[in-house]
């Protein structure tokens, strides 16, 4: 009989004596409904489920190894975890494949027990049973299950639409995930898939805030698929950028984003899916237009824009933090310091060498932070700063683009003058609300 120990848990075979503890957890409608089965109606039913369903060589009761966080006794039942072979699985097809299933009782939600249990079981399956691929399916909208899958390293494969849930008499959409234990897809391959997928859109510029950072290696690709779109997470600041293809895809992506995370959504039509107003009172997302430069040469190179006589730009350094912070309030002290250390903020200098303003680049590889000091305004320096940065971007093989607040008419006029085009989309930034 296999018993697996983790730091906080014990995974052991099910016993008839577990019926009462199982009923206490499985009689909660919220637990079974998420997994596709009805709440248990009696201890006798729970005992039958143990005998007919749960008692298998790759199915385990998940119990506390020591005292729980709320004082629960060692041995207390937490939930269930299982690996189903190809004969009984919906998704596994070969002898070295399994399908992972799990649930956690409501009193133990939010403690991270199930990722710990599943990780231990998968590791055992790889070593003892030669398992090389693990599949997983969760019903669209089940954020808890999606977060477990993401933490375990599963990758999105597809969404099966209109799946029968016979025990509940329902039809649902199911996201299918896969974990390759032998060789996971290389980061470069996932990045290539994202760029190819989004480049095929009728208006690929809508996704510059994803494709440009992907090109620069600044993000981790969390999910990509023709029926999904692309979801990435920035390596440095942990922000999530989402480009869903439809409402179902948006629900899957929203399930994969943790509470409180900063999210950028490429299309505000799906904002209500990620952050429904009823679930997050006071939500006030930032909404921005996207403007992109599409010519083959910069406005400086074509002569469309001329710099003021003697004007130059150069990267500012850490010693300039007080100056930048005094004029720009949309980044924290630490973020400004980081941008300066990376050479992402450029100062503009007049013919005398005096600093007259600055412009910067953001993590998402967009232009921004454009500020001209009050005493130097109306001399063409804003235009000069952005034109010079466009030239710098293009010399590095990058596509110059920026985000403009919906009510910033002065910035829109500047973008038109510099030759940028407004892309037909509204992007928004917001904090992911807590799940109910």
Tab-separated table of C-alpha atoms in Angstrom:
chain	number	residue	atom	x	y	z
A	1	UNK	CA	0.000	0.000	0.000
A	2	UNK	CA	1.518	3.291	-1.132
A	3	UNK	CA	1.697	6.135	1.384
A	4	UNK	CA	3.216	9.486	0.359
A	5	UNK	CA	4.352	12.067	2.907
A	6	UNK	CA	4.841	15.766	2.234
A	7	UNK	CA	5.828	18.560	4.604
A	8	UNK	CA	2.268	19.057	5.846
A	9	UNK	CA	0.276	16.153	4.420
A	10	UNK	CA	-0.078	12.404	4.180
A	11	UNK	CA	-1.491	10.810	1.029
A	12	UNK	CA	-2.834	7.333	1.855
A	13	UNK	CA	-5.330	4.794	0.474
A	14	UNK	CA	-8.996	5.317	1.294
A	15	UNK	CA	-10.657	3.237	4.010
A	16	UNK	CA	-14.303	2.535	4.861
A	17	UNK	CA	-13.674	4.329	8.146
A	18	UNK	CA	-13.208	7.587	6.198
A	19	UNK	CA	-16.916	7.706	5.316
A	20	UNK	CA	-17.971	10.139	8.034
A	21	UNK	CA	-15.061	12.518	7.403
A	22	UNK	CA	-15.690	12.331	3.661
A	23	UNK	CA	-19.386	13.101	4.136
A	24	UNK	CA	-18.551	16.149	6.280
A	25	UNK	CA	-16.618	17.640	3.349
A	26	UNK	CA	-18.434	16.218	0.324
A	27	UNK	CA	-21.919	17.177	1.563
A	28	UNK	CA	-21.006	20.803	0.869
A	29	UNK	CA	-22.619	21.647	-2.523
A	30	UNK	CA	-19.821	24.061	-3.399
A	31	UNK	CA	-17.214	21.287	-3.312
A	32	UNK	CA	-18.815	18.747	-5.628
A	33	UNK	CA	-20.408	21.205	-8.024
A	34	UNK	CA	-17.036	22.646	-9.034
A	35	UNK	CA	-15.781	19.128	-9.797
A	36	UNK	CA	-18.943	17.917	-11.527
A	37	UNK	CA	-20.635	15.715	-8.947
A	38	UNK	CA	-23.598	16.277	-6.583
A	39	UNK	CA	-23.214	16.789	-2.852
A	40	UNK	CA	-23.255	13.573	-0.856
A	41	UNK	CA	-26.604	12.966	0.836
A	42	UNK	CA	-25.546	10.557	3.582
A	43	UNK	CA	-22.628	8.820	5.253
A	44	UNK	CA	-23.762	5.636	3.517
A	45	UNK	CA	-23.426	7.307	0.127
A	46	UNK	CA	-19.935	8.492	1.043
A	47	UNK	CA	-19.028	4.928	2.031
A	48	UNK	CA	-20.289	3.639	-1.322
A	49	UNK	CA	-18.238	6.282	-3.146
A	50	UNK	CA	-15.119	5.164	-1.263
A	51	UNK	CA	-15.730	1.533	-2.257
A	52	UNK	CA	-16.817	2.128	-5.857
A	53	UNK	CA	-14.860	5.228	-6.922
A	54	UNK	CA	-12.084	6.319	-4.596
A	55	UNK	CA	-10.527	3.010	-3.648
A	56	UNK	CA	-7.918	2.566	-6.367
A	57	UNK	CA	-4.163	2.166	-6.497
A	58	UNK	CA	-3.653	5.735	-7.728
A	59	UNK	CA	-6.362	7.424	-5.633
A	60	UNK	CA	-5.504	8.906	-2.249
A	61	UNK	CA	-7.124	10.475	0.768
A	62	UNK	CA	-5.254	13.687	1.604
A	63	UNK	CA	-4.847	14.105	5.371
A	64	UNK	CA	-2.980	16.408	7.716
A	65	UNK	CA	0.401	15.091	8.781
A	66	UNK	CA	0.494	17.256	11.915
A	67	UNK	CA	-1.709	19.841	13.576
A	68	UNK	CA	-3.489	22.054	11.045
A	69	UNK	CA	-3.372	25.833	10.790
A	70	UNK	CA	-6.655	26.139	12.675
A	71	UNK	CA	-5.735	23.500	15.250
A	72	UNK	CA	-7.157	20.483	13.399
A	73	UNK	CA	-5.772	17.163	14.597
A	74	UNK	CA	-3.179	15.180	12.686
A	75	UNK	CA	-4.910	12.735	10.365
A	76	UNK	CA	-7.820	15.067	9.598
A	77	UNK	CA	-9.152	14.532	6.066
A	78	UNK	CA	-8.453	17.518	3.805
A	79	UNK	CA	-9.582	16.292	0.392
A	80	UNK	CA	-8.771	13.853	-2.397
A	81	UNK	CA	-6.230	13.483	-5.190
A	82	UNK	CA	-5.958	10.838	-7.890
A	83	UNK	CA	-4.222	9.916	-11.119
A	84	UNK	CA	-6.474	8.121	-13.585
A	85	UNK	CA	-4.977	5.822	-16.239
A	86	UNK	CA	-5.891	5.778	-19.917
A	87	UNK	CA	-8.606	3.139	-19.476
A	88	UNK	CA	-10.706	5.418	-17.277
A	89	UNK	CA	-9.491	8.865	-18.346
A	90	UNK	CA	-11.091	11.370	-20.663
A	91	UNK	CA	-7.772	12.823	-21.823
A	92	UNK	CA	-4.927	10.369	-21.121
A	93	UNK	CA	-4.413	7.967	-24.033
A	94	UNK	CA	-1.147	6.059	-23.496
A	95	UNK	CA	0.244	3.752	-20.831
A	96	UNK	CA	2.649	6.429	-19.592
A	97	UNK	CA	-0.069	9.094	-19.320
A	98	UNK	CA	-2.415	9.901	-16.438
A	99	UNK	CA	-5.182	12.405	-15.731
A	100	UNK	CA	-5.001	14.342	-12.457
A	101	UNK	CA	-8.098	14.948	-10.382
A	102	UNK	CA	-8.419	16.657	-7.001
A	103	UNK	CA	-10.692	18.525	-4.632
A	104	UNK	CA	-10.307	20.195	-1.251
A	105	UNK	CA	-12.882	20.564	1.520
A	106	UNK	CA	-14.109	24.091	2.130
A	107	UNK	CA	-12.513	24.443	5.638
A	108	UNK	CA	-9.097	23.993	4.030
A	109	UNK	CA	-9.415	26.323	1.036
A	110	UNK	CA	-6.641	28.852	0.591
A	111	UNK	CA	-3.935	26.924	2.461
A	112	UNK	CA	-2.099	25.539	-0.567
A	113	UNK	CA	-2.666	21.920	0.425
A	114	UNK	CA	-3.714	20.634	-2.987
A	115	UNK	CA	-0.712	21.896	-4.980
A	116	UNK	CA	1.467	20.286	-2.323
A	117	UNK	CA	-0.412	16.976	-2.527
A	118	UNK	CA	-0.612	16.892	-6.323
A	119	UNK	CA	3.056	17.764	-6.743
A	120	UNK	CA	4.032	14.888	-4.458
A	121	UNK	CA	1.760	12.405	-6.246
A	122	UNK	CA	3.013	13.440	-9.691
A	123	UNK	CA	6.603	13.080	-8.520
A	124	UNK	CA	5.867	9.597	-7.191
A	125	UNK	CA	4.119	8.635	-10.440
A	126	UNK	CA	7.103	9.725	-12.468
A	127	UNK	CA	9.586	7.758	-10.358
A	128	UNK	CA	7.560	4.645	-9.535
A	129	UNK	CA	5.203	4.229	-12.475
A	130	UNK	CA	7.147	5.796	-15.354
A	131	UNK	CA	4.489	8.436	-16.017
A	132	UNK	CA	5.699	10.991	-18.568
A	133	UNK	CA	2.587	13.078	-19.254
A	134	UNK	CA	-0.176	14.255	-16.927
A	135	UNK	CA	-3.450	15.711	-18.186
A	136	UNK	CA	-5.908	17.859	-16.288
A	137	UNK	CA	-9.303	19.322	-17.037
A	138	UNK	CA	-11.207	21.995	-15.137
A	139	UNK	CA	-14.566	23.534	-15.861
A	140	UNK	CA	-14.296	27.069	-17.148
A	141	UNK	CA	-14.780	29.491	-14.283
A	142	UNK	CA	-13.264	27.257	-11.594
A	143	UNK	CA	-10.548	29.654	-10.481
A	144	UNK	CA	-9.347	27.495	-7.601
A	145	UNK	CA	-8.666	24.492	-9.825
A	146	UNK	CA	-7.080	26.669	-12.492
A	147	UNK	CA	-4.695	28.212	-9.981
A	148	UNK	CA	-3.613	24.755	-8.788
A	149	UNK	CA	-2.926	23.734	-12.396
A	150	UNK	CA	-0.943	26.887	-13.067
A	151	UNK	CA	1.151	26.503	-9.905
A	152	UNK	CA	1.965	22.925	-10.900
A	153	UNK	CA	3.226	24.036	-14.306
A	154	UNK	CA	0.434	22.702	-16.513
A	155	UNK	CA	0.146	24.251	-19.985
A	156	UNK	CA	-3.061	25.078	-21.815
A	157	UNK	CA	-3.923	22.691	-24.679
A	158	UNK	CA	-7.514	23.416	-25.725
A	159	UNK	CA	-11.036	24.181	-24.570
A	160	UNK	CA	-13.655	21.476	-25.074
A	161	UNK	CA	-16.985	23.225	-25.565
A	162	UNK	CA	-20.319	21.740	-24.549
A	163	UNK	CA	-19.038	18.852	-22.413
A	164	UNK	CA	-21.692	16.727	-20.729
A	165	UNK	CA	-21.586	16.647	-16.914
A	166	UNK	CA	-23.811	13.583	-16.449
A	167	UNK	CA	-23.874	13.491	-12.655
A	168	UNK	CA	-25.314	17.020	-12.592
A	169	UNK	CA	-27.276	16.875	-15.838
A	170	UNK	CA	-25.424	19.932	-17.175
A	171	UNK	CA	-23.324	20.971	-20.142
A	172	UNK	CA	-20.146	22.959	-19.471
A	173	UNK	CA	-16.984	24.150	-21.180
A	174	UNK	CA	-13.791	22.465	-20.003
A	175	UNK	CA	-10.225	23.776	-20.222
A	176	UNK	CA	-7.740	20.981	-20.933
A	177	UNK	CA	-4.189	21.304	-19.597
A	178	UNK	CA	-1.056	19.160	-19.955
A	179	UNK	CA	2.151	18.671	-17.971
A	180	UNK	CA	5.087	17.087	-19.808
A	181	UNK	CA	7.372	15.484	-17.246
A	182	UNK	CA	9.990	14.429	-19.786
A	183	UNK	CA	10.463	17.642	-21.739
A	184	UNK	CA	8.328	20.758	-21.374
A	185	UNK	CA	7.965	23.069	-24.388
A	186	UNK	CA	10.918	25.440	-24.610
A	187	UNK	CA	10.253	29.050	-23.699
A	188	UNK	CA	11.389	30.076	-27.178
A	189	UNK	CA	8.818	27.765	-28.781
A	190	UNK	CA	5.974	29.185	-26.697
A	191	UNK	CA	7.109	32.720	-27.521
A	192	UNK	CA	7.136	31.861	-31.213
A	193	UNK	CA	3.591	30.499	-30.981
A	194	UNK	CA	2.384	33.687	-29.308
A	195	UNK	CA	3.938	35.915	-31.950
A	196	UNK	CA	2.619	33.810	-34.831
A	197	UNK	CA	-0.869	33.614	-33.351
A	198	UNK	CA	-1.233	37.330	-32.697
A	199	UNK	CA	0.434	38.279	-35.985
A	200	UNK	CA	-2.438	36.497	-37.741
A	201	UNK	CA	-5.028	38.897	-36.337
A	202	UNK	CA	-6.516	41.377	-38.844
A	203	UNK	CA	-5.073	44.149	-36.631
A	204	UNK	CA	-1.915	42.679	-35.027
A	205	UNK	CA	-0.941	46.079	-33.608
A	206	UNK	CA	-3.690	45.585	-30.995
A	207	UNK	CA	-1.331	43.181	-29.236
A	208	UNK	CA	1.916	45.159	-29.236
A	209	UNK	CA	1.929	45.253	-25.435
A	210	UNK	CA	2.340	41.452	-25.582
A	211	UNK	CA	4.268	40.797	-28.786
A	212	UNK	CA	6.970	43.401	-28.167
A	213	UNK	CA	7.788	42.177	-24.611
A	214	UNK	CA	7.717	38.589	-25.919
A	215	UNK	CA	10.260	39.580	-28.551
A	216	UNK	CA	12.461	41.097	-25.843
A	217	UNK	CA	12.202	38.049	-23.567
A	218	UNK	CA	10.509	39.982	-20.764
A	219	UNK	CA	7.567	37.633	-20.182
A	220	UNK	CA	6.731	34.038	-19.350
A	221	UNK	CA	4.060	32.548	-21.602
A	222	UNK	CA	1.389	30.988	-19.386
A	223	UNK	CA	-1.099	29.937	-22.056
A	224	UNK	CA	-1.418	30.155	-25.827
A	225	UNK	CA	-3.848	28.552	-28.249
A	226	UNK	CA	-5.857	29.268	-31.381
A	227	UNK	CA	-9.086	28.923	-29.380
A	228	UNK	CA	-7.696	30.868	-26.416
A	229	UNK	CA	-5.377	33.697	-27.433
A	230	UNK	CA	-2.383	34.451	-25.224
A	231	UNK	CA	-1.793	35.011	-21.522
A	232	UNK	CA	1.667	36.096	-20.334
A	233	UNK	CA	3.228	37.164	-17.049
A	234	UNK	CA	6.015	39.717	-16.809
A	235	UNK	CA	9.132	38.258	-15.227
A	236	UNK	CA	10.146	41.403	-13.379
A	237	UNK	CA	6.960	42.814	-11.891
A	238	UNK	CA	4.553	39.853	-12.087
A	239	UNK	CA	1.877	41.710	-14.087
A	240	UNK	CA	-0.409	39.616	-16.316
A	241	UNK	CA	-1.211	40.636	-19.908
A	242	UNK	CA	-4.201	38.935	-21.521
A	243	UNK	CA	-5.422	38.748	-25.115
A	244	UNK	CA	-8.453	36.396	-25.173
A	245	UNK	CA	-10.163	35.498	-28.447
A	246	UNK	CA	-13.681	35.348	-26.975
A	247	UNK	CA	-15.656	35.322	-23.736
A	248	UNK	CA	-14.960	31.662	-22.935
A	249	UNK	CA	-11.232	32.219	-23.420
A	250	UNK	CA	-11.456	35.259	-21.144
A	251	UNK	CA	-13.062	33.127	-18.420
A	252	UNK	CA	-10.256	30.576	-18.672
A	253	UNK	CA	-7.595	33.271	-18.444
A	254	UNK	CA	-9.344	34.981	-15.548
A	255	UNK	CA	-9.284	31.638	-13.720
A	256	UNK	CA	-5.503	31.520	-14.065
A	257	UNK	CA	-4.801	34.980	-12.620
A	258	UNK	CA	-4.344	35.208	-8.823
A	259	UNK	CA	-6.296	37.597	-6.623
A	260	UNK	CA	-4.803	41.073	-6.443
A	261	UNK	CA	-2.532	40.673	-9.476
A	262	UNK	CA	-2.091	43.611	-11.845
A	263	UNK	CA	-3.739	42.794	-15.178
A	264	UNK	CA	-3.563	44.475	-18.557
A	265	UNK	CA	-6.368	43.471	-20.900
A	266	UNK	CA	-5.930	44.096	-24.615
A	267	UNK	CA	-9.666	44.544	-25.174
A	268	UNK	CA	-11.962	46.183	-22.633
A	269	UNK	CA	-14.914	44.113	-23.891
A	270	UNK	CA	-13.749	41.338	-21.569
A	271	UNK	CA	-13.234	43.490	-18.493
A	272	UNK	CA	-16.512	42.347	-16.953
A	273	UNK	CA	-15.355	38.719	-17.234
A	274	UNK	CA	-12.113	39.373	-15.356
A	275	UNK	CA	-13.440	41.883	-12.857
A	276	UNK	CA	-17.230	41.935	-12.673
A	277	UNK	CA	-18.453	45.086	-10.963
A	278	UNK	CA	-20.644	43.158	-8.555
A	279	UNK	CA	-17.613	41.257	-7.270
A	280	UNK	CA	-15.285	44.210	-6.950
A	281	UNK	CA	-16.961	47.370	-5.746
A	282	UNK	CA	-15.100	50.531	-6.523
A	283	UNK	CA	-13.286	49.098	-9.536
A	284	UNK	CA	-11.860	51.957	-11.553
A	285	UNK	CA	-9.649	50.489	-14.282
A	286	UNK	CA	-7.320	52.666	-16.270
A	287	UNK	CA	-8.486	52.826	-19.900
A	288	UNK	CA	-6.142	53.799	-22.708
A	289	UNK	CA	-6.018	54.077	-26.461
A	290	UNK	CA	-3.102	52.422	-28.232
A	291	UNK	CA	-1.145	54.416	-30.837
A	292	UNK	CA	1.499	52.792	-33.041
A	293	UNK	CA	4.100	53.985	-35.542
A	294	UNK	CA	3.969	51.980	-38.753
A	295	UNK	CA	6.265	53.722	-41.248
A	296	UNK	CA	9.479	52.117	-42.481
A	297	UNK	CA	11.626	55.026	-41.305
A	298	UNK	CA	11.441	57.315	-38.280
A	299	UNK	CA	10.087	60.870	-38.614
A	300	UNK	CA	13.634	62.125	-38.035
A	301	UNK	CA	15.012	59.942	-40.790
A	302	UNK	CA	12.360	61.052	-43.279
A	303	UNK	CA	12.730	64.714	-42.334
A	304	UNK	CA	9.093	64.927	-41.301
A	305	UNK	CA	10.250	66.159	-37.888
A	306	UNK	CA	13.304	68.301	-37.184
A	307	UNK	CA	14.878	68.603	-33.761
A	308	UNK	CA	15.367	72.067	-32.228
A	309	UNK	CA	18.853	73.377	-32.893
A	310	UNK	CA	21.392	71.845	-30.532
A	311	UNK	CA	18.833	69.441	-28.964
A	312	UNK	CA	20.116	66.024	-27.829
A	313	UNK	CA	18.842	63.090	-25.795
A	314	UNK	CA	20.773	60.704	-23.568
A	315	UNK	CA	19.846	58.078	-20.958
A	316	UNK	CA	19.480	59.456	-17.444
A	317	UNK	CA	21.021	57.615	-14.498
A	318	UNK	CA	20.293	56.829	-10.852
A	319	UNK	CA	21.570	60.272	-9.853
A	320	UNK	CA	18.604	61.833	-11.651
A	321	UNK	CA	15.942	60.122	-9.552
A	322	UNK	CA	14.951	63.236	-7.603
A	323	UNK	CA	14.399	65.178	-10.825
A	324	UNK	CA	12.305	62.439	-12.425
A	325	UNK	CA	10.309	61.818	-9.264
A	326	UNK	CA	9.543	65.516	-8.906
A	327	UNK	CA	7.876	65.586	-12.323
A	328	UNK	CA	6.381	62.102	-12.752
A	329	UNK	CA	3.957	60.505	-10.290
A	330	UNK	CA	2.657	57.403	-12.078
A	331	UNK	CA	5.516	55.148	-10.973
A	332	UNK	CA	6.726	54.415	-7.460
A	333	UNK	CA	10.156	55.464	-6.205
A	334	UNK	CA	11.412	51.913	-6.646
A	335	UNK	CA	10.030	51.636	-10.183
A	336	UNK	CA	11.624	54.933	-11.239
A	337	UNK	CA	14.906	53.827	-9.694
A	338	UNK	CA	14.704	50.555	-11.629
A	339	UNK	CA	13.921	52.326	-14.919
A	340	UNK	CA	16.904	54.633	-14.439
A	341	UNK	CA	19.242	51.744	-13.674
A	342	UNK	CA	18.135	49.992	-16.857
A	343	UNK	CA	18.642	53.104	-18.983
A	344	UNK	CA	14.956	53.272	-19.860
A	345	UNK	CA	14.538	57.018	-19.185
A	346	UNK	CA	16.010	59.512	-21.647
A	347	UNK	CA	16.668	63.150	-20.858
A	348	UNK	CA	16.295	65.912	-23.411
A	349	UNK	CA	18.978	68.644	-23.364
A	350	UNK	CA	18.860	72.046	-25.054
A	351	UNK	CA	21.733	73.718	-26.876
A	352	UNK	CA	23.224	74.877	-23.567
A	353	UNK	CA	23.191	71.362	-22.145
A	354	UNK	CA	20.349	72.079	-19.714
A	355	UNK	CA	17.861	69.260	-19.027
A	356	UNK	CA	14.462	70.359	-20.338
A	357	UNK	CA	12.424	67.164	-19.925
A	358	UNK	CA	12.490	63.410	-20.274
A	359	UNK	CA	10.745	60.433	-21.862
A	360	UNK	CA	10.874	56.762	-20.982
A	361	UNK	CA	10.096	53.189	-21.930
A	362	UNK	CA	8.025	50.766	-19.884
A	363	UNK	CA	8.210	47.039	-19.158
A	364	UNK	CA	5.666	46.392	-21.902
A	365	UNK	CA	8.140	48.069	-24.320
A	366	UNK	CA	5.908	51.093	-24.876
A	367	UNK	CA	6.908	54.749	-24.934
A	368	UNK	CA	5.735	56.884	-22.042
A	369	UNK	CA	6.705	59.135	-19.138
A	370	UNK	CA	6.848	62.143	-21.467
A	371	UNK	CA	7.423	65.261	-19.378
A	372	UNK	CA	8.663	68.721	-20.372
A	373	UNK	CA	9.536	71.075	-17.537
A	374	UNK	CA	7.172	74.092	-17.236
A	375	UNK	CA	9.820	76.666	-18.092
A	376	UNK	CA	10.702	74.823	-21.322
A	377	UNK	CA	7.249	74.215	-22.737
A	378	UNK	CA	5.927	75.385	-26.123
A	379	UNK	CA	9.346	75.086	-27.750
A	380	UNK	CA	8.823	71.763	-29.522
A	381	UNK	CA	10.660	69.691	-26.924
A	382	UNK	CA	7.832	67.164	-26.363
A	383	UNK	CA	7.759	66.445	-30.067
A	384	UNK	CA	11.554	66.257	-30.143
A	385	UNK	CA	11.746	63.838	-27.204
A	386	UNK	CA	9.239	61.387	-28.674
A	387	UNK	CA	10.663	61.655	-32.189
A	388	UNK	CA	14.119	60.877	-30.846
A	389	UNK	CA	12.796	57.881	-28.893
A	390	UNK	CA	10.964	56.594	-31.972
A	391	UNK	CA	14.278	56.772	-33.814
A	392	UNK	CA	16.012	54.884	-30.976
A	393	UNK	CA	13.338	52.173	-30.920
A	394	UNK	CA	13.443	51.640	-34.670
A	395	UNK	CA	17.233	51.432	-34.696
A	396	UNK	CA	16.866	48.536	-32.233
A	397	UNK	CA	14.289	46.755	-34.406
A	398	UNK	CA	11.373	47.654	-32.147
A	399	UNK	CA	7.918	48.976	-33.050
A	400	UNK	CA	7.310	52.352	-31.402
A	401	UNK	CA	3.941	52.575	-29.702
A	402	UNK	CA	2.348	54.209	-26.685
A	403	UNK	CA	-0.785	54.289	-24.565
A	404	UNK	CA	-2.819	57.481	-24.280
A	405	UNK	CA	-5.500	58.165	-21.674
A	406	UNK	CA	-8.921	58.547	-23.266
A	407	UNK	CA	-9.239	62.219	-22.296
A	408	UNK	CA	-5.683	63.307	-23.165
A	409	UNK	CA	-6.374	65.272	-26.334
A	410	UNK	CA	-2.976	67.009	-26.301
A	411	UNK	CA	-1.161	63.671	-26.424
A	412	UNK	CA	-3.430	62.417	-29.206
A	413	UNK	CA	-2.606	65.500	-31.255
A	414	UNK	CA	1.108	64.883	-30.685
A	415	UNK	CA	0.813	61.262	-31.829
A	416	UNK	CA	-0.915	62.340	-35.038
A	417	UNK	CA	1.758	64.925	-35.732
A	418	UNK	CA	4.500	62.336	-35.262
A	419	UNK	CA	2.768	59.910	-37.623
A	420	UNK	CA	1.411	57.379	-35.139
A	421	UNK	CA	-1.910	55.688	-35.870
A	422	UNK	CA	-4.671	55.061	-33.357
A	423	UNK	CA	-5.427	51.344	-33.099
A	424	UNK	CA	-9.087	50.428	-32.806
A	425	UNK	CA	-9.024	49.026	-29.299
A	426	UNK	CA	-9.206	50.248	-25.721
A	427	UNK	CA	-6.836	48.567	-23.289
A	428	UNK	CA	-7.287	48.627	-19.548
A	429	UNK	CA	-5.272	48.013	-16.393
A	430	UNK	CA	-6.818	46.815	-13.135
A	431	UNK	CA	-6.221	44.775	-10.032
A	432	UNK	CA	-7.676	41.259	-10.154
A	433	UNK	CA	-10.559	41.136	-7.667
A	434	UNK	CA	-10.742	38.413	-5.020
A	435	UNK	CA	-12.785	35.388	-6.018
A	436	UNK	CA	-16.039	34.874	-4.214
